[in-house]
Coordinates of C-alpha atoms and ligand atoms in Angstrom, one line a residue:
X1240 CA 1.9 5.3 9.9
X1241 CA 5.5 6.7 9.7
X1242 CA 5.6 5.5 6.3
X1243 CA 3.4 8.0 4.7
X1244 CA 6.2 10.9 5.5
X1245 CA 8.9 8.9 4.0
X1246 CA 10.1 11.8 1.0
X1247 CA 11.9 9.4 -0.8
X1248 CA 12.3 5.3 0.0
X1249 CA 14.5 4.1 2.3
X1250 CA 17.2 1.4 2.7
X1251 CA 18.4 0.5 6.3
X1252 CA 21.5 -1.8 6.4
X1253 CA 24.3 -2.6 9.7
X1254 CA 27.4 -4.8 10.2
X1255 CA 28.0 -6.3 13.0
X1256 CA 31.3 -4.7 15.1
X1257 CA 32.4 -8.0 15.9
X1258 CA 36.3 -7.8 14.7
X1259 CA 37.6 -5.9 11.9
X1260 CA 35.8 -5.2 9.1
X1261 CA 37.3 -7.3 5.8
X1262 CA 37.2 -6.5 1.8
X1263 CA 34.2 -8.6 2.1
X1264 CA 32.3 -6.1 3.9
X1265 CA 33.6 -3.7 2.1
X1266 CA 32.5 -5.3 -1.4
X1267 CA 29.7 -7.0 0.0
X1268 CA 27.5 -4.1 1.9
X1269 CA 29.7 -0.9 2.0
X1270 CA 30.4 0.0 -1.6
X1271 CA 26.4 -0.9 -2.2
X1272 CA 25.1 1.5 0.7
X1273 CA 27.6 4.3 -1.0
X1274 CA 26.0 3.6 -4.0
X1275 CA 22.7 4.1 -3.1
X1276 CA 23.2 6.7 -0.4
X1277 CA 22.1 9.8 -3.3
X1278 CA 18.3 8.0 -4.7
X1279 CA 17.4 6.5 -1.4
X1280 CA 17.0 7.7 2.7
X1281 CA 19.6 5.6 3.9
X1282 CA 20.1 4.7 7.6
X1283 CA 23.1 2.4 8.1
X1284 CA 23.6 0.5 11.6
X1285 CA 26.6 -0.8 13.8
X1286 CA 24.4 -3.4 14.9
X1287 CA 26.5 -4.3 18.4
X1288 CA 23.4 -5.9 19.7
X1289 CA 24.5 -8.7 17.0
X1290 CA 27.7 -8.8 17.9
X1291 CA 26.9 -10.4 21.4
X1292 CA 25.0 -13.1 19.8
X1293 CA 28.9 -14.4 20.0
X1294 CA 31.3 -13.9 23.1
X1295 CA 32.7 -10.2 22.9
X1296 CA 35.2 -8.8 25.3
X1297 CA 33.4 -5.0 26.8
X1298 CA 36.1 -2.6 25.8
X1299 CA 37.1 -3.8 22.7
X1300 CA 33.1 -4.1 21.3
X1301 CA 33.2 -0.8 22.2
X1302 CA 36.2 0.1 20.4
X1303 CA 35.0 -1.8 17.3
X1304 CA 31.8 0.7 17.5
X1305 CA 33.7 3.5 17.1
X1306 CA 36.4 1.9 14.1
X1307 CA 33.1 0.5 12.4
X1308 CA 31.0 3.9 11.8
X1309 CA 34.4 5.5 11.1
X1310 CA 34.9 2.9 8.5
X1311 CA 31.3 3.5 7.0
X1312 CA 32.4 7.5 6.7
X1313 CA 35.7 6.9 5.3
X1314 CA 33.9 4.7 3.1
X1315 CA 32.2 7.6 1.4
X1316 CA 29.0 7.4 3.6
X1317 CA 28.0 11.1 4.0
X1318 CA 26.7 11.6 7.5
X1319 CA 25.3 14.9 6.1
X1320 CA 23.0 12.4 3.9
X1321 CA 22.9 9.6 5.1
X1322 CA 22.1 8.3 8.9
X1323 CA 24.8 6.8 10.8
X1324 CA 23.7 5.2 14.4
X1325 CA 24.6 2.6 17.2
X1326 CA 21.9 -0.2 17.6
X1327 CA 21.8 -0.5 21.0
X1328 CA 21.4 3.1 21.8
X1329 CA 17.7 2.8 20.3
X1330 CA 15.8 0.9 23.0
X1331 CA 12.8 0.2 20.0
X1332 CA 15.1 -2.2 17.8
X1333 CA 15.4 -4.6 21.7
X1334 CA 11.9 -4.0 21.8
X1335 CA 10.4 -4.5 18.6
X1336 CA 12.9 -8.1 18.5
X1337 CA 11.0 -9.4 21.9
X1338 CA 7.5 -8.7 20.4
X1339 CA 8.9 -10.5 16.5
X1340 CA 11.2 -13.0 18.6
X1341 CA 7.4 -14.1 20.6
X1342 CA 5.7 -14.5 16.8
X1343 CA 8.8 -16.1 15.1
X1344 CA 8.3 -20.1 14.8
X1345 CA 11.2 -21.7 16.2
X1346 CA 11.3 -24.1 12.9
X1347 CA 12.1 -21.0 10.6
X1348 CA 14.9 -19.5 13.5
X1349 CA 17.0 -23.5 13.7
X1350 CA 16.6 -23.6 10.0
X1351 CA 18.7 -20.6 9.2
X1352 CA 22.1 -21.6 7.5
X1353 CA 23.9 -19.0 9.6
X1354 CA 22.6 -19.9 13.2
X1355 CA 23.5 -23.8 11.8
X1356 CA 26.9 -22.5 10.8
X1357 CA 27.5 -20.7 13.7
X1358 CA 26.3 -22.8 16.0
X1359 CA 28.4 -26.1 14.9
X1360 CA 31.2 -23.9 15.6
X1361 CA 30.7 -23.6 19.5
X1362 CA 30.4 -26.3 22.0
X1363 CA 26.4 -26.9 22.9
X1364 CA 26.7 -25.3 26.1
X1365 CA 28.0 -22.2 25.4
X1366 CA 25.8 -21.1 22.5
X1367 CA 23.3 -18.2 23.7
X1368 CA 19.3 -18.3 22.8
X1369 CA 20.5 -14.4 21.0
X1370 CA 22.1 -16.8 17.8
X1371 CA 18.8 -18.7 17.6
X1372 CA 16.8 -15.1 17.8
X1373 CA 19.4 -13.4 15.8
X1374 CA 17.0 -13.1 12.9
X1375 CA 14.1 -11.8 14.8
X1376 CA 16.6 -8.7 16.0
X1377 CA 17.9 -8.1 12.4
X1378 CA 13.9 -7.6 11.1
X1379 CA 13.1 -5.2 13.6
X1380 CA 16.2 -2.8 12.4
X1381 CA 14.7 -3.6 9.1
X1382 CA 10.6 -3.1 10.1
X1383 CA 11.2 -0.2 12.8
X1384 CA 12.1 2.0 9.4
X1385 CA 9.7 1.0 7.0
X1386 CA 12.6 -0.1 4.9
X1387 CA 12.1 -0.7 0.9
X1388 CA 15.8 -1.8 0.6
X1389 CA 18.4 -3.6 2.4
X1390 CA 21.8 -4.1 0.6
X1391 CA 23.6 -7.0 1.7
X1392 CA 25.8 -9.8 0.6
X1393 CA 24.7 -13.1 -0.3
X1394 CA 24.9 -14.5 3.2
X1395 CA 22.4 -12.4 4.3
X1396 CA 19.1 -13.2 1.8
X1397 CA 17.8 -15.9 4.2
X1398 CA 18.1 -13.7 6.9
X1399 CA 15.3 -10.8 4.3
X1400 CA 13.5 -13.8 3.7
X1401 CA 12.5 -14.3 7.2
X1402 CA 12.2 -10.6 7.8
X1403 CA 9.8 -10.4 4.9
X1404 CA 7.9 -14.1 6.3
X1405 CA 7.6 -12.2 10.0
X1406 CA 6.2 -9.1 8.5
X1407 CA 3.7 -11.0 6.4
X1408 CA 3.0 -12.7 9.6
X1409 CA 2.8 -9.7 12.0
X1410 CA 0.8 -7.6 9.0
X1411 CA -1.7 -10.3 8.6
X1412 CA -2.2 -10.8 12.1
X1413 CA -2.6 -7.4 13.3
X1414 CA -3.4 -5.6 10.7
X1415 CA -1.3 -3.9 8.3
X1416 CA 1.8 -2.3 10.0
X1417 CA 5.2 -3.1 8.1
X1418 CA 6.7 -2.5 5.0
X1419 CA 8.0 -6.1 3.3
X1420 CA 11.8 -4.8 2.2
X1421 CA 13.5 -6.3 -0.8
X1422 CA 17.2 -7.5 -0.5
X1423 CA 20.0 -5.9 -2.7
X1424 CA 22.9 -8.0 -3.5
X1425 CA 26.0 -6.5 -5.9
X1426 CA 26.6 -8.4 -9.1
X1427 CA 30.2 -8.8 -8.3
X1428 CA 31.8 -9.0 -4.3
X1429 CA 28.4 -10.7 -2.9
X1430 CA 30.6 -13.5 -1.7
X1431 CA 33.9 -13.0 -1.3
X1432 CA 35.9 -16.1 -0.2
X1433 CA 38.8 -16.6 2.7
X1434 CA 41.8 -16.3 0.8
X1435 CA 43.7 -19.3 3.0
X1436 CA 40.3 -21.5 1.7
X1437 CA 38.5 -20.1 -1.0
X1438 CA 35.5 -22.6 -0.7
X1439 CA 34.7 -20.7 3.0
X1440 CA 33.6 -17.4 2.8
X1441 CA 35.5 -14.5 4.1
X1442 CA 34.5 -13.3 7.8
X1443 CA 35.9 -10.7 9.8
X1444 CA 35.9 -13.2 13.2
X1445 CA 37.9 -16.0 11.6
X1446 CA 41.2 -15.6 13.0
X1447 CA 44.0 -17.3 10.3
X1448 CA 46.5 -14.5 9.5
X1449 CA 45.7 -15.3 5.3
X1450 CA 41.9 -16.0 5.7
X1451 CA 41.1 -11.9 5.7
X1452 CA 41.7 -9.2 4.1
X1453 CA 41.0 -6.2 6.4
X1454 CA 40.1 -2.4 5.6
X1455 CA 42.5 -1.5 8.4
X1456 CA 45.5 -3.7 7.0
X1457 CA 48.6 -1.9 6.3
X1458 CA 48.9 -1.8 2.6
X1459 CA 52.1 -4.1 2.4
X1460 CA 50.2 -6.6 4.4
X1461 CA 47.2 -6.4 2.3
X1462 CA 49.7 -7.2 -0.8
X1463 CA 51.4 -9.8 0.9
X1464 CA 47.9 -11.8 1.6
X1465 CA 46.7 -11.9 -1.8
X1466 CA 50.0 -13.2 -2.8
X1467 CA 49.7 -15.8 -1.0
X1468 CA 46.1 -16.4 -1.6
X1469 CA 45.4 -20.4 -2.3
X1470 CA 44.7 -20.9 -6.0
X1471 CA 45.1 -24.2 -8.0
X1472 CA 47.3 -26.4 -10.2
X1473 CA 45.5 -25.0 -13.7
X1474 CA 46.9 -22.3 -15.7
X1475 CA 43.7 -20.5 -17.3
X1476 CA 42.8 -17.3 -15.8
X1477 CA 38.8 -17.3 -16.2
X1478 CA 35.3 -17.2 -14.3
X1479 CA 34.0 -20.5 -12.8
X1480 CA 31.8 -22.4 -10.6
X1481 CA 34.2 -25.4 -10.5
X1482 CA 35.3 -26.1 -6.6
X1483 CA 38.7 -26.3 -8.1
X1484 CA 39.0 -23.1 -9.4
X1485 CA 37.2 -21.3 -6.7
X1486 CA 40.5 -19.4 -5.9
X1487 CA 41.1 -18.0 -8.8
X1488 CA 37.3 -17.2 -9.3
X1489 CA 37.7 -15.4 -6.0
X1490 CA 40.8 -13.3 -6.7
X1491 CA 38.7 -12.4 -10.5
X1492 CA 35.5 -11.7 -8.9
X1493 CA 37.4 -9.1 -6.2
X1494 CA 39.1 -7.5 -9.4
X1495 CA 35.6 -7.2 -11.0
X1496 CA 34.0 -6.2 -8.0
X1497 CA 36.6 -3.5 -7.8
X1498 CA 37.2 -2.7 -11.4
X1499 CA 33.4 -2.8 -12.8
X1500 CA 35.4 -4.2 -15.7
X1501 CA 33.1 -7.0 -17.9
X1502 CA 33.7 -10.7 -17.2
X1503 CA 35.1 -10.5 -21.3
X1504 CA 37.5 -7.6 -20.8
X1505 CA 39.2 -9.0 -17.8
X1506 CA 39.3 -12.4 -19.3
X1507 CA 40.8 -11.2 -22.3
X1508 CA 43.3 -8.9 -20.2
X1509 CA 44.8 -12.1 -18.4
X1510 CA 44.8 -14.6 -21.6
X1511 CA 48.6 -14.4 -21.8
X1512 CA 49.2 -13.8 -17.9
X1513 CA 49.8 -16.3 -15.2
X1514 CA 48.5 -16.5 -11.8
X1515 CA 51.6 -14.4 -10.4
X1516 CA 50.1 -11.4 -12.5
X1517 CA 46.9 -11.8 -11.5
X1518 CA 47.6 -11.6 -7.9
X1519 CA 49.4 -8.5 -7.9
X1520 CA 47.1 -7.5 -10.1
X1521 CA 44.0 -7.5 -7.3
X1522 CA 46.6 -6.7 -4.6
X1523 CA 46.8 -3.5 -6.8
X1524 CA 43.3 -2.6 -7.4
X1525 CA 42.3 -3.0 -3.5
X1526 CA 45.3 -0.9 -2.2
X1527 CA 44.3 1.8 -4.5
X1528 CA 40.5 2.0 -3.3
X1529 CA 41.9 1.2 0.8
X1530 CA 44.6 3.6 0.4
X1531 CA 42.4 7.3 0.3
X1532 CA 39.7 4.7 2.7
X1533 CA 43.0 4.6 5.8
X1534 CA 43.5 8.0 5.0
X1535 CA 40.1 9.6 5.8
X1536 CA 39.5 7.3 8.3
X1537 CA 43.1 8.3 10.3
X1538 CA 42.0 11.9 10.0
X1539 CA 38.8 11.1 11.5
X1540 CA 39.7 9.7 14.5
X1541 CA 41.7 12.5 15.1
X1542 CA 39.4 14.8 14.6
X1543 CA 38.6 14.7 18.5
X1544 CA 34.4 15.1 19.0
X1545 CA 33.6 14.5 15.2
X1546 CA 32.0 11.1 15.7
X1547 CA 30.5 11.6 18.5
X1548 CA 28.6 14.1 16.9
X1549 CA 27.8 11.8 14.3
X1550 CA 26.7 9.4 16.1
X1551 CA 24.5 11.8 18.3
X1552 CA 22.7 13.0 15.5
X1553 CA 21.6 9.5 13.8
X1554 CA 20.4 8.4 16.5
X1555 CA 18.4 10.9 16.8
X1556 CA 17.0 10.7 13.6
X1557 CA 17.0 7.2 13.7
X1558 CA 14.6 7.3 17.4
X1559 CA 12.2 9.8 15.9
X1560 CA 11.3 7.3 13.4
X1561 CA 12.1 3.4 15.6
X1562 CA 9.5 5.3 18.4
X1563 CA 7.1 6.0 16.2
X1564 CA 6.5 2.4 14.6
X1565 CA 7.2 0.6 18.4
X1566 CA 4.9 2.4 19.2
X1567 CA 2.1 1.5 15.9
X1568 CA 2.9 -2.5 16.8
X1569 CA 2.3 -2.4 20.5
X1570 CA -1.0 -0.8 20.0
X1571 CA -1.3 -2.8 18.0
X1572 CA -0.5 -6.2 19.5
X1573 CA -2.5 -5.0 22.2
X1574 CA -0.1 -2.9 24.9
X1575 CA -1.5 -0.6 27.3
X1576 CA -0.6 2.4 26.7
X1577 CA 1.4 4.5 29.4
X1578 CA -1.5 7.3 30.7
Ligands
ATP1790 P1 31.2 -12.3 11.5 O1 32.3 -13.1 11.0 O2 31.5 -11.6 12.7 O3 29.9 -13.1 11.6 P2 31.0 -11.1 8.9 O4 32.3 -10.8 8.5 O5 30.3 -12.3 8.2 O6 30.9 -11.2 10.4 P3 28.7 -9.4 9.1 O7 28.7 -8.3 10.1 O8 27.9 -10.6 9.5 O9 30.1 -9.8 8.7 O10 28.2 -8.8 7.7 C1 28.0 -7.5 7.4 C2 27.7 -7.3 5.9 O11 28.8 -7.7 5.2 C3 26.5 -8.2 5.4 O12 25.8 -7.5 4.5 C4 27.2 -9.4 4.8 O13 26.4 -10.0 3.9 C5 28.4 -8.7 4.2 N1 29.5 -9.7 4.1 C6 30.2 -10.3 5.1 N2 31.1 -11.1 4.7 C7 31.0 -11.0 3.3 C8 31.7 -11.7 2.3 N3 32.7 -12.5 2.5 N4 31.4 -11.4 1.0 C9 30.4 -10.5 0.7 N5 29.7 -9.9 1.7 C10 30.0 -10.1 3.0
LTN1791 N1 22.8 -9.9 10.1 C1 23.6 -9.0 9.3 C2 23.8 -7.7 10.0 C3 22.6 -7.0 10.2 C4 21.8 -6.4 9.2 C5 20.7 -5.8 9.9 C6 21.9 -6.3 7.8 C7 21.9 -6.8 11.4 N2 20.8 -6.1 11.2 C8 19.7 -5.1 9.2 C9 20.9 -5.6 7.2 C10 19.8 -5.0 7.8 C11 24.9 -9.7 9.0 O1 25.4 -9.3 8.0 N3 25.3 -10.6 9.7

């Protein structure tokens, strides 16, 4: 199998190009995946066959493409080390998600919190069978790479879970064909909460104007949202669980995530401030890390053929290896095999 030429092990991780992409992201999967990108073979995804699992209107998904593997280069992914591709322009990961979506029990796909979520959040009628099978879709990205690691944020851990269940399944069924991954979550930034409601968690297709945070924002704007940001009647600034203070633990855990400063230090660093300081504070520390982010990503898009070129050459790395291990599970789930 394609695993035994991996040189070093791989991580495979996507976000969906659904809306723009939010600190959360950014905190969440980005800054992990750049982190990683030097020890690991790294092949990160626009997954746009996700996307549809919700209404999308055609030319802005396709816009959103584009913006979101610009967004993972001007991120500091390194398309000379890394793998940047488009989902749906490898046919295996549509394939390989029929032949997992035809194994995976319909009990593990309805109890997964994000179709639930999701799924409240439409009428009945409108909701398409791809939320249910969203899962299935996200473990063949994973399987079709023999991935060791997938860095996500906290959200996503059910979603490995299941991946690793399927695999199990699949492996012990048919005989030994996919790699079981492990899921990476950062200490700090795995859950990063709506600023407007800090006990929701921050996602690029809610629509309030103060619920986001986006990579793209201009940086006044950006300021202007954590300054408003909902926070609480206390007046100690520290870490906690408590539903009341989940504001304020938000706006610390984004200066942590950002900072890599210890939960004492930053503590200690606020004792005599109030909650005005803090904001401006972490409206600081993100506009310095999306400041030289806008930058390269402006010049990129100018930069007329660039992606394109990026894009071509992920996927065909990306294909060499997806064909190879749709083509190991249809042999052997028992496909004829084209003469
Ligand atoms: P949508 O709102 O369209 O469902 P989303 O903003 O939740 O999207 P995804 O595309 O589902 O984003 O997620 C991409 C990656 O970003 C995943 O690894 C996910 O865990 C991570 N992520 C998304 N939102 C957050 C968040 N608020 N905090 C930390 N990580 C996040
Ligand atoms: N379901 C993920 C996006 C996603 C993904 C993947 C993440 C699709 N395929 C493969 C890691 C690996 C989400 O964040 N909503």
């Amino acid at each position: 199998m394609t695993e035994t030429l991996k040189t070093k092990p791989r991580v495979l991780s996507g976000i969906q190009p659904s809306g723009n992409l939010t600190i959360g992201n950014y905190l969440g999967a980005l800054k992990q995946w750049v982190e990683v990108q030097q020890e690991y073979d790294c092949f990160y995804c626009v997954v746009d066959l996700h996307a549809i699992t919700t209404p999308q209107d055609p030319a802005e998904l396709r816009q959103k493409s584009r913006e979101s593997a610009a967004i993972y280069i001007a991120s500091g992914i390194d398309p000379e080390i890394s793998t940047i591709f488009v989902q749906s322009q490898i046919p295996a990961h549509s394939e390989l998600a029929w032949m997992l979506t035809c194994m995976a029990p319909l009990g593990w796909l309805q109890r997964m919190t994000q179709f639930k979520d999701k799924a409240t959040k439409q009428a009945q009628d409108s909701i398409g069978a791809g939320l249910l099978n969203y899962p299935a879709l996200m473990a063949a990205d994973i399987l079709l790479y023999h991935a060791d690691l997938v860095p996500v944020g906290d959200d996503q851990r059910q979603h490995l879970e299941f991946t690793r269940d399927l695999a199990q399944r699949f492996n012990h069924l048919y005989g030994e064909t996919f790699t079981l991954p492990q899921v990476m979550t950062p200490k700090a930034g795995a859950r990063v909460m709506g600023l407007d409601n800090p006990t929701a968690k921050m996602s690029k297709s809610e629509d309030a104007e103060n619920h986001a945070v986006f990579l793209l924002d201009d940086l006044s704007r950006a300021r202007k949202k954590f300054m408003r940001a909902v926070t609480d009647s206390h007046r100690e600034i520290r870490f906690s669980d408590h539903p009341d203070r989940a504001g304020i633990n938000n706006l610390l855990t984004i200066y942590q995530a950002i900072t890599n400063e210890s939960t004492l230090d930053i503590e200690t660093g606020f004792a005599d401030k109030g909650y005005g300081d803090l904001k401006k504070a972490v409206a600081e520390s993100v506009a310095d890390t999306l400041a030289p982010l806008q930058k390269k990503y402006f010049e990129l898009m100018d930069e007329a053929g660039y992606l394109d070129s990026v894009l071509k050459l992920g996927r065909e790395k990306a294909a060499a290896i997806a064909n190879d291990t749709l083509k190991l599970a249809q042999d052997r789930m028992g496909f004829l095999p084209p003469s």
